[in-house]
CSV table of C-alpha atoms in Angstrom, one decimal:
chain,number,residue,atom,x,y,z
A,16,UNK,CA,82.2,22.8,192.9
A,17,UNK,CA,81.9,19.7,190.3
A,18,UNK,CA,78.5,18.1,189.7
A,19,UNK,CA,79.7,14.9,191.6
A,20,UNK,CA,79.9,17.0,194.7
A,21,UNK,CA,76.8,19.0,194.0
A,22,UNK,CA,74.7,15.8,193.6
A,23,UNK,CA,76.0,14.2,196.4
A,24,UNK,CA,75.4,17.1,198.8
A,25,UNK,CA,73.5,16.2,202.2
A,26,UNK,CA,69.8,16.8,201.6
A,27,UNK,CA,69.7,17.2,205.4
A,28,UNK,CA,71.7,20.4,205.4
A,29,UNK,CA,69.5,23.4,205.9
A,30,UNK,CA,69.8,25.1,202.3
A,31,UNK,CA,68.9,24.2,199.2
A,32,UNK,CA,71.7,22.6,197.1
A,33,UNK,CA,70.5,24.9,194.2
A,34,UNK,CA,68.7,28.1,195.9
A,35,UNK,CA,70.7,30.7,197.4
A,36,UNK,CA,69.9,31.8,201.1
A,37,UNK,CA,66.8,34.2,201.1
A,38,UNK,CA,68.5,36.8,202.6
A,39,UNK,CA,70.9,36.6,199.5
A,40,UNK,CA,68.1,36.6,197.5
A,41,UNK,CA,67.1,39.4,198.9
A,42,UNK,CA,70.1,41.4,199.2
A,43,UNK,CA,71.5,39.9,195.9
A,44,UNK,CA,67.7,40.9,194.3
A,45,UNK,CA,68.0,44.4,195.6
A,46,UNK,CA,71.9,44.9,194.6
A,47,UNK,CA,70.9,43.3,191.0
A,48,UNK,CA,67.6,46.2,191.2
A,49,UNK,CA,69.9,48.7,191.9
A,50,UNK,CA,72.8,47.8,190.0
A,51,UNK,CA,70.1,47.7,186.7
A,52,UNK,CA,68.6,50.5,187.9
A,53,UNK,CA,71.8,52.4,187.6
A,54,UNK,CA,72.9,51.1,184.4
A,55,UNK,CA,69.5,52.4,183.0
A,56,UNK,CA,69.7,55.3,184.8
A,57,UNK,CA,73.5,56.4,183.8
A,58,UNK,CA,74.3,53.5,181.0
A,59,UNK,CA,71.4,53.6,178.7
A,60,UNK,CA,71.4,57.1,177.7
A,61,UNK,CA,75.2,56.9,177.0
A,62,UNK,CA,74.4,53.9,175.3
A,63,UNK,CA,71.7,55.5,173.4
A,64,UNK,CA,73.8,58.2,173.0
A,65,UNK,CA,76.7,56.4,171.4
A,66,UNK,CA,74.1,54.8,169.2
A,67,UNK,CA,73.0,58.0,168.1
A,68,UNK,CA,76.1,59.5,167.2
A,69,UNK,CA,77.0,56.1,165.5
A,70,UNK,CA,74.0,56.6,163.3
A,71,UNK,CA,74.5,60.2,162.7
A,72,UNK,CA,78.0,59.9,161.6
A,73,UNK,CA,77.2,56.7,159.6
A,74,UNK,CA,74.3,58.8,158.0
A,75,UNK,CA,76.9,61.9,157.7
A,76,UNK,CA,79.0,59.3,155.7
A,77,UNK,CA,76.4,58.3,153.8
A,78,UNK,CA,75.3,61.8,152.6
A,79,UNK,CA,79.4,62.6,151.6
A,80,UNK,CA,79.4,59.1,149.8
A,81,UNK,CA,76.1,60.1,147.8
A,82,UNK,CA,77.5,63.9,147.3
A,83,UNK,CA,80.8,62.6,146.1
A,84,UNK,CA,79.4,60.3,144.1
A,85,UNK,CA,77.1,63.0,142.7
A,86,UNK,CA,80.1,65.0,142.5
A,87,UNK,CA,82.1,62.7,141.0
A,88,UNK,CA,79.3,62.0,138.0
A,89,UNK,CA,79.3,65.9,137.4
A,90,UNK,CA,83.0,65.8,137.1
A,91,UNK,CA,82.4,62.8,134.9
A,92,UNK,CA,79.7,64.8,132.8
A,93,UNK,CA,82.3,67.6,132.2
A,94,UNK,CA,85.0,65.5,131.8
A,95,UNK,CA,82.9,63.9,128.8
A,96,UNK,CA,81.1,67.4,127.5
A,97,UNK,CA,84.7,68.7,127.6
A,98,UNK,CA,86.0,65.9,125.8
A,99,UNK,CA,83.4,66.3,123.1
A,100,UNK,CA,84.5,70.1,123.3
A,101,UNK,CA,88.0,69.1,122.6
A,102,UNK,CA,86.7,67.2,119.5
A,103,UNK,CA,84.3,69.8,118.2
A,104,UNK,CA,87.5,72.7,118.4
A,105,UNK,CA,90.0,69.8,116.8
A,106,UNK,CA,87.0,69.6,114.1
A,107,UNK,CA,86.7,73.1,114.0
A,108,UNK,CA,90.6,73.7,113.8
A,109,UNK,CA,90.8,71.0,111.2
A,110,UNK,CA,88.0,72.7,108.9
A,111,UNK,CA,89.7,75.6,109.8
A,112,UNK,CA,93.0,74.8,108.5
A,113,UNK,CA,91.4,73.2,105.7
A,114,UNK,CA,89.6,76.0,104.4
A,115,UNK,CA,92.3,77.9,104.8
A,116,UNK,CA,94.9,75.6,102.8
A,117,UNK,CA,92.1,75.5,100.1
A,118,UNK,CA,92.0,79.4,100.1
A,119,UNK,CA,96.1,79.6,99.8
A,120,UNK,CA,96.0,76.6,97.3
A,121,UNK,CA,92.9,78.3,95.3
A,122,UNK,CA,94.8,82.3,95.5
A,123,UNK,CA,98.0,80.4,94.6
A,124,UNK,CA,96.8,79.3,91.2
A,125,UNK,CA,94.8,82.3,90.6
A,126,UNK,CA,98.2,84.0,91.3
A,127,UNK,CA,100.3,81.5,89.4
A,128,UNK,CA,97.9,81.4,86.4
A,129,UNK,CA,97.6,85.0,86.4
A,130,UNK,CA,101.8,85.3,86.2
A,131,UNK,CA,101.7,82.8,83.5
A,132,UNK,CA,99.6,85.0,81.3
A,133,UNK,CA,101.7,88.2,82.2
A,134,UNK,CA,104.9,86.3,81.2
A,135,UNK,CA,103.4,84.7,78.3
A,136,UNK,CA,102.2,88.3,77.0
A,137,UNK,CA,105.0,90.0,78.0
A,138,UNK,CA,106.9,87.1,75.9
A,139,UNK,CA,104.2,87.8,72.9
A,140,UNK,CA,104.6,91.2,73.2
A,141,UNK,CA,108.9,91.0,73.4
A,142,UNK,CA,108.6,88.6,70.2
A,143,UNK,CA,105.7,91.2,68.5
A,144,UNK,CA,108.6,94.2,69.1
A,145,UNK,CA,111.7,92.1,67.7
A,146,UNK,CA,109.8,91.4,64.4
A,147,UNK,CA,108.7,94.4,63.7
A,148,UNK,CA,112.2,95.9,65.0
A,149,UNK,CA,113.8,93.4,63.0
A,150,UNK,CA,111.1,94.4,60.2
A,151,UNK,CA,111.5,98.3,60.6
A,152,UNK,CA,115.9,97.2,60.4
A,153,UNK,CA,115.2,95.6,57.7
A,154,UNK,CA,113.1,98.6,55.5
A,155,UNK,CA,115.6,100.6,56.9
A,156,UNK,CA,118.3,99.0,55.4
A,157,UNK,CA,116.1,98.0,52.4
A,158,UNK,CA,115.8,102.2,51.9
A,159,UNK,CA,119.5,103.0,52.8
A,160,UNK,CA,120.5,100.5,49.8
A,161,UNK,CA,117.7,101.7,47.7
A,162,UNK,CA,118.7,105.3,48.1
A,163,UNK,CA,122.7,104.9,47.9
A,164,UNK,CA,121.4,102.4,44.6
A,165,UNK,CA,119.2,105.7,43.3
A,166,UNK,CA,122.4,108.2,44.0
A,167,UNK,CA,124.5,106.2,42.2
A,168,UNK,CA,122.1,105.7,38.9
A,169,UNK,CA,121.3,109.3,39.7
A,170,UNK,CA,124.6,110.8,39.1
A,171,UNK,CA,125.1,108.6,35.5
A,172,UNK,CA,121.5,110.0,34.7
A,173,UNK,CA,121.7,113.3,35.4
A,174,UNK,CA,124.1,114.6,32.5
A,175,UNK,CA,123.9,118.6,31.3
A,176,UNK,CA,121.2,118.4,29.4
A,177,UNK,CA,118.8,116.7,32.1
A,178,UNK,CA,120.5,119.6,34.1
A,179,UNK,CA,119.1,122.1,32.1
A,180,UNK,CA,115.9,120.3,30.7
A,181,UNK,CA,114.9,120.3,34.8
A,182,UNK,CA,115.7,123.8,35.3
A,183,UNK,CA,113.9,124.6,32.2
A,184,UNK,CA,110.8,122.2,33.8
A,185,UNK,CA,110.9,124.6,36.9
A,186,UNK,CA,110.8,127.9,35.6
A,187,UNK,CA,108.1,127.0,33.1
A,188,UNK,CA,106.4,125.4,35.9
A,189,UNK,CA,107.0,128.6,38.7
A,190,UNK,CA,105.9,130.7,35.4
A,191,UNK,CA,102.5,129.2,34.6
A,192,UNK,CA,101.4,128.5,38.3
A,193,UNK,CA,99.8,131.8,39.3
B,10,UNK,CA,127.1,137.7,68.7
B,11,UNK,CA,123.9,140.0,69.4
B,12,UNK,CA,121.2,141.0,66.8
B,13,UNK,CA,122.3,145.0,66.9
B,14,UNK,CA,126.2,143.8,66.1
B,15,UNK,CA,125.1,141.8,63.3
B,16,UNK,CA,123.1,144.9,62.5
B,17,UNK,CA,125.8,147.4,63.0
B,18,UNK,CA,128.0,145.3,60.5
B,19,UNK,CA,126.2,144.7,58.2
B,20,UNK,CA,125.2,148.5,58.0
B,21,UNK,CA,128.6,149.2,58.0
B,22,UNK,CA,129.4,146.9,55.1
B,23,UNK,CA,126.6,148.2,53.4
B,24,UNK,CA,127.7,151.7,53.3
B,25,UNK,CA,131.2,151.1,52.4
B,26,UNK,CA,130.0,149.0,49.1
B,27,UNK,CA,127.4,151.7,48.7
B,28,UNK,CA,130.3,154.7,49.2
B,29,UNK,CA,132.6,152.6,46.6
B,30,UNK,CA,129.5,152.5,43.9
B,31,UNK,CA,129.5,148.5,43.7
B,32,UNK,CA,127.4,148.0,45.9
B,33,UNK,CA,125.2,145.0,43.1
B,34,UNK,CA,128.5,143.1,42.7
B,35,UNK,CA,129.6,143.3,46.3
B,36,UNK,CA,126.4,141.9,47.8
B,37,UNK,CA,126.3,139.3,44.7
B,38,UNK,CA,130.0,138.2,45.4
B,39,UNK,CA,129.4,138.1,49.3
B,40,UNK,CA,126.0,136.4,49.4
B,41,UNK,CA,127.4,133.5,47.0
B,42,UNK,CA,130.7,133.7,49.3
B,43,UNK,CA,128.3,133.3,52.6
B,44,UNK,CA,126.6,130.6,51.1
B,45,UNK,CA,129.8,128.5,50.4
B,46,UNK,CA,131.1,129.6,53.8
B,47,UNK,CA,128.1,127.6,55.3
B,48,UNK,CA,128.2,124.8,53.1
B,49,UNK,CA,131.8,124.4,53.4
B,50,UNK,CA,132.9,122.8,56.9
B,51,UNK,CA,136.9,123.0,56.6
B,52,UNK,CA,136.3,126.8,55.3
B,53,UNK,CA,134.3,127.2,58.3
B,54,UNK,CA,136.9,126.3,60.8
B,55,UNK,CA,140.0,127.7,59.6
B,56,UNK,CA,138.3,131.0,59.2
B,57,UNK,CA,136.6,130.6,63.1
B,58,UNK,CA,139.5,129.2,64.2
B,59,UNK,CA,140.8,131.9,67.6
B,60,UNK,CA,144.2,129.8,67.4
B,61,UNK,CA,145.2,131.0,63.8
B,62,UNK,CA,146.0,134.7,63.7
B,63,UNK,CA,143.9,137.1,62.7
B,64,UNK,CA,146.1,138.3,59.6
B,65,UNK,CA,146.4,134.3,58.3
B,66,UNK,CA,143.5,134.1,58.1
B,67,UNK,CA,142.7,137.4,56.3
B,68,UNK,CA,145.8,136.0,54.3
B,69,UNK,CA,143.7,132.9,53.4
B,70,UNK,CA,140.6,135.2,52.5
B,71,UNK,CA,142.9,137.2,50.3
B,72,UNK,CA,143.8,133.9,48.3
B,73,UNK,CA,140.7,132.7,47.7
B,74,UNK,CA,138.9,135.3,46.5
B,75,UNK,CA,141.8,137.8,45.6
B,76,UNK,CA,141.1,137.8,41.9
B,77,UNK,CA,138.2,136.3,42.0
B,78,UNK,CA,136.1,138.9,43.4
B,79,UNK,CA,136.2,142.5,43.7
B,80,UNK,CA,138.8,144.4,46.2
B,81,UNK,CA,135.7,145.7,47.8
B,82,UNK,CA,134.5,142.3,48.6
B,83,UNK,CA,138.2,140.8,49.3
B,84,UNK,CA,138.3,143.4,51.9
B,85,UNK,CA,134.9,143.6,53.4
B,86,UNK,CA,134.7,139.5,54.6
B,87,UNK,CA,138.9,139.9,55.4
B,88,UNK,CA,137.9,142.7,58.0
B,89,UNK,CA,135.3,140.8,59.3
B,90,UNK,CA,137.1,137.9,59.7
B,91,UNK,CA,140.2,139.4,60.7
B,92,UNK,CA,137.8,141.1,63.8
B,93,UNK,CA,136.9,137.6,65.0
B,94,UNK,CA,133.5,137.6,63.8
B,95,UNK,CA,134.0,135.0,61.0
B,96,UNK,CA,130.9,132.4,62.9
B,97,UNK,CA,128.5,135.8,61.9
B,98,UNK,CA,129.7,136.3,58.4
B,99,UNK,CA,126.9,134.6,56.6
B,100,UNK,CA,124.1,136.4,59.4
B,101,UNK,CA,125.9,139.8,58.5
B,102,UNK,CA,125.9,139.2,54.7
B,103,UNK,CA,122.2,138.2,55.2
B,104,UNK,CA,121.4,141.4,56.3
B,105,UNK,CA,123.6,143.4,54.4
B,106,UNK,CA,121.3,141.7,51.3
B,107,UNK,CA,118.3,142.6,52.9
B,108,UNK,CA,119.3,146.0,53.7
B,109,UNK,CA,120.4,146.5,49.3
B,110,UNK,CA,117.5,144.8,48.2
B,111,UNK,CA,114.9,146.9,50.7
B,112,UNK,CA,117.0,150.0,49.5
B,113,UNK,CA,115.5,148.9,46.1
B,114,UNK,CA,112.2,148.0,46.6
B,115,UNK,CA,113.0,144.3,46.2
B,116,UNK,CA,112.6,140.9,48.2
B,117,UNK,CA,115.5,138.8,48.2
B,118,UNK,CA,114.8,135.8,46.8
B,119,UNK,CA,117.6,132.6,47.1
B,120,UNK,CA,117.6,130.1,44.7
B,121,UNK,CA,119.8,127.0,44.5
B,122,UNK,CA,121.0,125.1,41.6
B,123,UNK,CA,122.9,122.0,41.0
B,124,UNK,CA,123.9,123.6,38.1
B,125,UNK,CA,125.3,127.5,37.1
B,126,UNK,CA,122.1,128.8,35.8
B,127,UNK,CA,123.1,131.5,31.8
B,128,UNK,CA,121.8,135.0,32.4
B,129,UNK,CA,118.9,134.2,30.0
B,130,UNK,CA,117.7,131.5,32.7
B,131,UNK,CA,118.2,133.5,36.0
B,132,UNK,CA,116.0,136.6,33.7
B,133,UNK,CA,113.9,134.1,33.0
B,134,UNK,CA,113.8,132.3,36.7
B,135,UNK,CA,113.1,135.9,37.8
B,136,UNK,CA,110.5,136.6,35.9
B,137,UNK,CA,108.5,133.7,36.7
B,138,UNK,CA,109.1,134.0,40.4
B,139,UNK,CA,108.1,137.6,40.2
B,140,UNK,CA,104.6,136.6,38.4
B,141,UNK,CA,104.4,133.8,41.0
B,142,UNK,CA,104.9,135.7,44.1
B,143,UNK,CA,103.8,139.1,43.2
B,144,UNK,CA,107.2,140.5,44.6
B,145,UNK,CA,109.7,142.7,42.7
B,146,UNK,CA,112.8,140.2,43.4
B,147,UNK,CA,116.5,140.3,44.0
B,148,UNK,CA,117.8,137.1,42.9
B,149,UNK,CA,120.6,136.0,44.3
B,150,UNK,CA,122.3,132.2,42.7
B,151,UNK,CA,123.9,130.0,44.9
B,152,UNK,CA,125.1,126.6,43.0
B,153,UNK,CA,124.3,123.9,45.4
B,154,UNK,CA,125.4,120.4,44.3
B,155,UNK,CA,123.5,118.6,47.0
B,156,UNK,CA,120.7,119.7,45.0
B,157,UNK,CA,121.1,117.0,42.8
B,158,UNK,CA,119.5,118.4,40.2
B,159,UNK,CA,116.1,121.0,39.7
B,160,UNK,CA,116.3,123.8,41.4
B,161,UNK,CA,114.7,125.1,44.8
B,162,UNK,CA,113.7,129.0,45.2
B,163,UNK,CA,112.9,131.0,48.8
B,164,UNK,CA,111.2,134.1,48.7
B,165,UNK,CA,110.7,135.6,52.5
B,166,UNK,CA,108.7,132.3,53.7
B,167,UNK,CA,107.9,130.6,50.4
B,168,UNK,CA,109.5,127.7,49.6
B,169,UNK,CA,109.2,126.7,45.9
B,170,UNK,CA,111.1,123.1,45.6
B,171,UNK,CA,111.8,121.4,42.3
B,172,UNK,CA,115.0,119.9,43.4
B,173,UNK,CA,115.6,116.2,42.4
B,174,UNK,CA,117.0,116.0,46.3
B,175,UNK,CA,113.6,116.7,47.4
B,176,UNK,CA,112.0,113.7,45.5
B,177,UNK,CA,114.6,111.5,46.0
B,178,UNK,CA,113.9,112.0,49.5
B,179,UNK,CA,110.3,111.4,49.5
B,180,UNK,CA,111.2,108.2,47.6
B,181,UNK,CA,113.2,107.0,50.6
B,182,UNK,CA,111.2,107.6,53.1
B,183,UNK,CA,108.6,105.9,51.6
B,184,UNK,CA,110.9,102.9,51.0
């Protein structure tokens, strides 16, 4: 119904245009009692049920959020702590390794400088033994020409009467010595 | 060969000069003969030598001193050469000298020359080396030329050197 029939409705009719019938009122006022009776009875605690659970699983979500999020910033700290560990060992291997390369560097020299001196000694020493073997060859040869010299000269020298004058020499000598 | 061969022979030797009443001359002529048997390297082998027979070589030792020496002598180094016993000869005439001279009394004493030493010089020689040593001596002359010139003398250990070889030594060592 429009509002151009509700406006022109007969005023002499026996119900009010607007207001229901009073046994509607009653009957719709008891079905509307029982109806929100019903829904308080039977709805509302479903209702504040549903809310319940809402707010416990919301909460529940909540709590995971805030753990994983306190989970994730542990994971973060030893992400970062292990990070710093993983520079502290590539310090530590680096000093390492450079100690190390100093040592071998520092007992290579030592060794190096040490074969140096054997090989210049052992050179010192070979050039020490060819000069005095070349020396000793030398007096040797010096002594061979000397004596071959002396044999020669000796044999012109020694005629009969140095024969005899030394043999004379000998017995006088053997004679006087005791 | 063993010490009691060498003995034997030279006993043996000893007695035959001894039975033939040279038994001076003998040991004279064999010691000087010993001496030039050492010194002497071709002498040496041709008398050692097992390949040449045992009468060549006596026939050798009969040419060299046939003449020379006495028969006594001749014969004495031709049996022991003949017998293979030639690289002993100068050890067997050794002792055969020791053996005449301790008959005597006497100490054997060797002396080399460069030079043949008169009879006046080897009385001499022995007179000195007697007063020197204190030992009644048998001399025995062996004339060395690698002596040079001087004369060295060995009495049992004693070694009295005056040989121009020994100082010309010295000298070249010391050069």
């Amino acid at each position: 119904m429009n509002l151009v029939h509700l406006f022109a409705a007969d005023p002499a009719e026996t119900h009010h245009w607007l207001l229901p019938e009073t046994a509607e009122i009653i009957y719709g006022g008891i079905a509307s009692v029982l109806v929100i009776g019903a829904l308080v009875k039977f709805a509302l605690p479903q209702f504040k049920k549903a809310l319940t659970a809402r707010t416990e699983r919301i909460q529940k979500e909540l709590d995971a959020s805030a753990n994983d999020l306190s989970q994730a910033q542990a994971d973060a700290s030893k992400i970062r702590t292990a990070l710093g560990d993983i520079a502290s060992e590539k310090a530590r291997l680096l000093s390492d390794a450079q100690a190390q390369a100093d040592a071998l560097l520092k007992e290579g020299r030592a060794r190096l400088t040490a074969e140096i001196a054997e090989l210049e000694a052992k050179a010192d020493a070979d050039i020490a033994a060819a000069a005095a073997r070349g020396s000793d060859e030398l007096r040797t040869e010096i002594g061979r020409l000397a004596g071959t010299a002396t044999d020669r000269a000796l044999a012109s020298v020694l005629d009969d009467a140095t024969q005899q004058q030394l043999v004379e020499n000998f017995i006088a000598k053997v004679g006087a010595s005791r | 060969m063993s010490d009691a061969r060498i003995d034997g022979y030279a006993r043996a030797l000893f007695e035959i000069a001894a039975a033939e009443g040279t038994l001076d001359e003998v040991e004279d002529e064999l010691f000087r003969f010993a001496r030039s048997f050492e010194s002497n390297d071709q002498l040496r082998n041709t008398l050692t030598d097992e390949l040449i027979p045992a009468d060549k070589r006596q026939a050798i030792v009969e040419s060299l001193l046939g003449g020379k020496a006495t028969a006594t002598t001749t014969q004495l180094v031709g049996m022991v050469v003949g017998s293979g016993r030639g690289r002993d000869l100068p050890a067997i005439i050794d002792k055969l000298v020791q053996r005449a001279s301790s008959a005597k009394q006497l100490e054997v004493a060797e002396v080399r020359s460069a030079v043949a030493l008169s009879a006046d010089q080897q009385a001499r020689l022995k007179a000195a080396l007697t007063n020197a040593t204190g030992k009644q001596l048998n001399l025995k002359v062996v004339v060395d030329p690698s002596v040079l010139g001087g004369l060295v003398a060995t009495v049992g250990d004693t070694v009295i050197d005056g040989s121009v070889r020994t100082r010309l030594d010295n000298v070249k060592s010391r050069l």
